Short mmCIF file of C-alpha atoms in Angstrom, two decimals:
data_model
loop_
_atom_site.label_atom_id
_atom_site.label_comp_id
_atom_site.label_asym_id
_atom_site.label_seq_id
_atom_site.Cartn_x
_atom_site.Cartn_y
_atom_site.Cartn_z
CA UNK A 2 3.48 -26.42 23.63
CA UNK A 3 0.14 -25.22 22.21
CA UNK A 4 0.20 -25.04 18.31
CA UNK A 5 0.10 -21.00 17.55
CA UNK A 6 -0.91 -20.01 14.06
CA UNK A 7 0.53 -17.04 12.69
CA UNK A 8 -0.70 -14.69 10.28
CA UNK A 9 0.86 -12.90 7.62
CA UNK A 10 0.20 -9.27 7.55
CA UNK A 11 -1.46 -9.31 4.25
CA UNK A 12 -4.62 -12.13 5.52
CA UNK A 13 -4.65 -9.96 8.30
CA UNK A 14 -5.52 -6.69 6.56
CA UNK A 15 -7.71 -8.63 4.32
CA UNK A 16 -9.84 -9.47 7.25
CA UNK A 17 -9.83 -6.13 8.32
CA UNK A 18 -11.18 -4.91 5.11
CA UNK A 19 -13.47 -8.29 4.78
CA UNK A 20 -16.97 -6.57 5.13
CA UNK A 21 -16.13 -3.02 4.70
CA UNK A 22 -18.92 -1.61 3.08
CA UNK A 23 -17.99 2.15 2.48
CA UNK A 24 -17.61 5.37 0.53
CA UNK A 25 -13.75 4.13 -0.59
CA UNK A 26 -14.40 0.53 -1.07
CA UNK A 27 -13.57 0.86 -5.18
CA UNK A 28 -10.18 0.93 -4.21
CA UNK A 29 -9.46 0.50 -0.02
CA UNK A 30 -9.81 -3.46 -0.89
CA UNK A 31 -6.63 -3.31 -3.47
CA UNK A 32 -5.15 -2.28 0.14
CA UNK A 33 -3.53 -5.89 0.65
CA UNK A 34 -2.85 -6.74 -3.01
CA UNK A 35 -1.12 -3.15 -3.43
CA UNK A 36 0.96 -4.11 0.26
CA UNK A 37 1.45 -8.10 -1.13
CA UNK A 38 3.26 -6.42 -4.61
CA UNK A 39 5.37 -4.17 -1.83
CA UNK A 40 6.89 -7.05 -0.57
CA UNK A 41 7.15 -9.50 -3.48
CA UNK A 42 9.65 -6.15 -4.99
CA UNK A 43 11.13 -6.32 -1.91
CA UNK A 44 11.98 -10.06 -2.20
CA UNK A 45 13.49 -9.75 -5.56
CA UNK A 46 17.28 -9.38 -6.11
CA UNK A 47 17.68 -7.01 -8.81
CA UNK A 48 15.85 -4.10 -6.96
CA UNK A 49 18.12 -1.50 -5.78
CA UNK A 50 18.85 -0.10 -2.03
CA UNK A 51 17.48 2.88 -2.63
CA UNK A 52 14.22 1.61 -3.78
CA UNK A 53 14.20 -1.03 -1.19
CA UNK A 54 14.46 1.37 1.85
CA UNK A 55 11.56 3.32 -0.24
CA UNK A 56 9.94 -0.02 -0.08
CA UNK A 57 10.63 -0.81 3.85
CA UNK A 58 9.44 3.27 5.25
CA UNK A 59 5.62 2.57 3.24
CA UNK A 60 5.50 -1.45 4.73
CA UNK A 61 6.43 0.35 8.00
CA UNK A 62 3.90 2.65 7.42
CA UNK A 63 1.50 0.29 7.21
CA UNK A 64 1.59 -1.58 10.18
CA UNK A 65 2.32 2.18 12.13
CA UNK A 66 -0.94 1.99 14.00
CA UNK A 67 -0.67 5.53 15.34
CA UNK A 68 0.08 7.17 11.50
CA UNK A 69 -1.88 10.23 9.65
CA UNK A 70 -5.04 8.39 9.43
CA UNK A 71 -4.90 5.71 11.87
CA UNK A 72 -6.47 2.30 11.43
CA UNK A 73 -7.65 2.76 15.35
CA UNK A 74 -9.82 5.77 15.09
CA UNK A 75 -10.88 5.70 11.57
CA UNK A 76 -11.29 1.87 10.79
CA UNK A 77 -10.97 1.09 7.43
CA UNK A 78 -10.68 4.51 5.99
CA UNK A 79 -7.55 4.27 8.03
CA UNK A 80 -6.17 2.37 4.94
CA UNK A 81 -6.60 5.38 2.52
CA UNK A 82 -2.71 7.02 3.51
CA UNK A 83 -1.11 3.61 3.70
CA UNK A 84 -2.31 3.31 0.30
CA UNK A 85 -1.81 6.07 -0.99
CA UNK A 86 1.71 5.76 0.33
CA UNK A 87 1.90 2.37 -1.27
CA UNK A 88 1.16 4.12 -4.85
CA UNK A 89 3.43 6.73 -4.39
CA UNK A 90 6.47 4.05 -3.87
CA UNK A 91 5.16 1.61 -6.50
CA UNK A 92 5.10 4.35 -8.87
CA UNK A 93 8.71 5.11 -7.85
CA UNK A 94 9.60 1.89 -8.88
CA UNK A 95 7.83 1.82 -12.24
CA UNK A 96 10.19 4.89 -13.44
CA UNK A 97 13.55 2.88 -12.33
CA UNK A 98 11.94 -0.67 -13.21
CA UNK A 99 9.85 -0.51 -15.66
CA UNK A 100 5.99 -1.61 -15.29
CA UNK A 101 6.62 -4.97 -16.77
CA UNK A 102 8.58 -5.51 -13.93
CA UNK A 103 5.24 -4.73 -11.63
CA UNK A 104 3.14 -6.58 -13.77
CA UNK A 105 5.00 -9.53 -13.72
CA UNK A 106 4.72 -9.81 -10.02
CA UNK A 107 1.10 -9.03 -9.51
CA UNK A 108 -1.13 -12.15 -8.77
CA UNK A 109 -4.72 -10.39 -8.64
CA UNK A 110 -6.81 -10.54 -12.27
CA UNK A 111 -7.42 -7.06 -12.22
CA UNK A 112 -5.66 -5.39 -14.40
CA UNK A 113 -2.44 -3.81 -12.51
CA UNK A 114 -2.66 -0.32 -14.65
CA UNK A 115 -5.98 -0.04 -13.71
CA UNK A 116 -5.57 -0.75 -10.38
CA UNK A 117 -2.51 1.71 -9.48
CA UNK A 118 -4.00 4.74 -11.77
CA UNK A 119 -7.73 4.63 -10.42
CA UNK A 120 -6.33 3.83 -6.68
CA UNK A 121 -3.34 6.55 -6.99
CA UNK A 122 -5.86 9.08 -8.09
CA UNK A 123 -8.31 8.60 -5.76
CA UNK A 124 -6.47 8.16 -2.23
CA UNK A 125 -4.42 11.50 -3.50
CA UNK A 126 -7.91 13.12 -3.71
CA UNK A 127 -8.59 12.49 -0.22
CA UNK A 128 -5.05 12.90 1.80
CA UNK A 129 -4.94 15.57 -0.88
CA UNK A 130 -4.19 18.60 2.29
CA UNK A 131 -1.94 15.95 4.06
CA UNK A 132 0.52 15.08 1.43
CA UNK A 133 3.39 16.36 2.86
CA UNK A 134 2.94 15.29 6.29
CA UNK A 135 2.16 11.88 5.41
CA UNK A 136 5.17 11.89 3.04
CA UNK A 137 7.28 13.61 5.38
CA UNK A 138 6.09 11.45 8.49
CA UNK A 139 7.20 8.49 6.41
CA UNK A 140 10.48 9.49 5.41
CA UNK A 141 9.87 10.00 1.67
CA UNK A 142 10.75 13.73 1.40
CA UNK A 143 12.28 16.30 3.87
#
C-alpha cells in the first residue's frame, strides 16, 4: 500500500488562505486559528452538550462547501460567514465559560480579545443582510 498523508482540516484552510492578498485579510487569516480554538473546546470535558452541538453545526459549517458564501465561488472571501459563525459560537461560550477558559486554549500570540472583537465586528459588517439566514441555515436560531 502507497503511504497516504492526511491533512487536518485546519493546514488545509491555512493553505487555502496562504497567499490571499485581499480586502478582508486583517482578519480572514484568524480563519484557521478561530476553527483550531473550535475544536480544542470541543475536545475538552467540562464543556457542556449544549455548547458542544453549538460547537459541531459552525465546524460543519465550515467544511459545508455549498453554504451562504461558498468557498467555491467566492474563494477566500468564502471564509467571511464561517467566521463569522465561528465568533458568534465562541462568544457563546465566553458567557457560559468564561474567557479565561478561551484564552487558555488559544496557541496564536495575538492577543485572543483582540482577535475575536476586531474579527466579530468586522465579518458581522459584511454578512451584516445575511445574518439570519446564515444563522438559521446553520441551526443556531429558528
Amino acid at each position: 500500500m502507497e503511504d497516504v498523508e492526511f491533512k487536518d482540516f485546519y493546514d488545509i484552510i491555512r493553505e487555502n488562505l496562504e497567499s490571499y492578498d485581499g480586502d478582508y485579510e486583517d482578519f480572514i487569516n484568524y480563519g484557521p486559528d478561530l476553527f483550531k480554538l473550535l475544536t480544542d473546546v470541543l475536545n475538552e470535558n467540562d464543556v457542556s452538550s449544549n455548547i458542544r452541538l453549538k460547537i459541531s453545526a459552525a465546524i460543519a459549517y465550515y467544511v459545508a462547501p455549498f453554504d451562504i458564501i461558498p468557498e467555491t465561488i467566492y474563494g477566500p472571501d468564502g471564509y467571511i460567514d464561517d467566521i463569522f459563525v465561528c465568533l458568534y459560537v465562541l462568544k457563546e461560550i465566553e458567557d457560559e465559560m468564561g474567557f479565561e477558559f478561551l484564552e487558555e486554549l488559544w496557541e496564536c500570540e495575538t492577543d485572543l480579545r483582540e482577535v475575536v472583537d476586531e474579527c466579530y465586528v468586522k465579518s458581522k459588517d459584511v454578512v451584516n443582510d445575511k445574518i439570519h439566514h446564515i444563522l438559521q441555515y446553520v441551526g443556531l436560531i429558528e
